[in-house]
Amino acid sequence: MKQVQNEVRGLAGAGILEITENDSEKMQYLRAVIIETLRLHPPIPLLIPREASQDVKINGYDIAAGTMVMINAWAIGKRPRHMGPA
């Protein structure tokens, strides 16, 4: 948290009166905190159950139309390849 605060204060101290989205490229720690937060606490649309609108095959499993599908957001967030840029 201290590193993120120092990044933001560093930009503010550099004479930038308003920090914009374009400034996020300069703030690596802030970006890492945002990515980690979204990984651990995904946006609500991932957590809402869905209903398959048509027959589909996913990873060798047949999912019939009308089947209630629930996303395991916790498991997705724990997979190393989904943990954001290295």
Coordinates of C-alpha atoms in Angstrom, one line a residue:
M1 CA 0.0 0.0 0.0
K2 CA 2.9 2.3 0.8
Q3 CA 4.4 1.8 -2.7
V4 CA 1.1 2.6 -4.4
Q5 CA 0.7 5.8 -2.2
N6 CA 4.2 6.8 -3.1
E7 CA 3.5 6.3 -6.8
V8 CA 0.4 8.5 -6.7
R9 CA 2.0 11.1 -4.6
G10 CA 5.0 11.1 -7.0
L11 CA 2.8 12.0 -9.9
A12 CA 0.9 14.6 -7.9
G13 CA 4.2 16.0 -6.7
A14 CA 5.4 16.2 -10.4
G15 CA 2.9 18.9 -11.1
I16 CA 0.1 16.7 -12.4
L17 CA -3.1 18.2 -11.0
E18 CA -5.4 15.5 -12.3
I19 CA -4.4 11.8 -12.6
T20 CA -6.0 10.2 -15.6
E21 CA -6.3 6.7 -17.0
N22 CA -3.3 7.4 -19.3
D23 CA -1.2 7.9 -16.1
S24 CA -1.8 4.3 -15.1
E25 CA 0.9 3.2 -17.5
K26 CA 3.4 5.0 -15.2
M27 CA 2.0 3.4 -12.1
Q28 CA 3.0 -0.3 -12.0
Y29 CA 2.2 -0.9 -8.4
L30 CA -1.3 0.6 -8.7
R31 CA -1.9 -1.6 -11.8
A32 CA -0.8 -4.7 -9.9
V33 CA -3.1 -3.8 -7.0
I34 CA -6.1 -3.4 -9.3
I35 CA -5.4 -6.7 -11.1
E36 CA -5.0 -8.6 -7.9
T37 CA -8.2 -7.1 -6.5
L38 CA -10.1 -8.1 -9.6
R39 CA -8.6 -11.6 -9.4
L40 CA -9.6 -12.2 -5.8
H41 CA -12.9 -10.4 -6.0
P42 CA -14.3 -10.6 -9.6
P43 CA -17.0 -8.4 -10.8
I44 CA -20.5 -9.6 -10.0
P45 CA -21.5 -10.8 -13.6
L46 CA -19.2 -13.8 -13.2
L47 CA -20.9 -14.9 -10.0
I48 CA -24.5 -14.9 -11.4
P49 CA -25.7 -18.3 -12.6
R50 CA -26.3 -18.5 -16.3
E51 CA -28.5 -20.7 -18.4
A52 CA -27.2 -22.3 -21.6
S53 CA -29.2 -21.0 -24.5
Q54 CA -28.2 -23.9 -26.9
D55 CA -26.5 -27.2 -26.8
V56 CA -22.8 -26.8 -26.5
K57 CA -19.7 -28.9 -25.8
I58 CA -17.0 -27.4 -23.5
N59 CA -13.8 -29.3 -22.7
G60 CA -15.4 -32.6 -23.8
Y61 CA -18.5 -32.0 -21.7
D62 CA -22.0 -31.8 -23.3
I63 CA -24.1 -29.0 -21.9
A64 CA -27.7 -29.2 -22.9
A65 CA -29.8 -26.1 -23.7
G66 CA -31.6 -24.9 -20.5
T67 CA -28.9 -26.2 -18.1
M68 CA -28.0 -23.8 -15.3
V69 CA -24.3 -23.0 -15.4
M70 CA -22.4 -21.6 -12.5
I71 CA -18.9 -20.1 -12.9
N72 CA -16.4 -21.0 -10.2
A73 CA -14.8 -17.6 -10.0
W74 CA -12.7 -18.6 -7.0
A75 CA -11.0 -21.4 -9.0
I76 CA -10.4 -19.1 -12.0
G77 CA -8.7 -16.6 -9.7
K78 CA -6.4 -19.2 -8.3
R79 CA -5.1 -20.4 -11.7
P80 CA -1.6 -19.0 -12.3
R81 CA -2.3 -18.2 -16.0
H82 CA -5.1 -15.9 -14.9
M83 CA -3.1 -14.0 -12.4
G84 CA -2.3 -11.1 -14.8
P85 CA 0.9 -10.0 -16.4
A86 CA 4.2 -11.2 -14.9

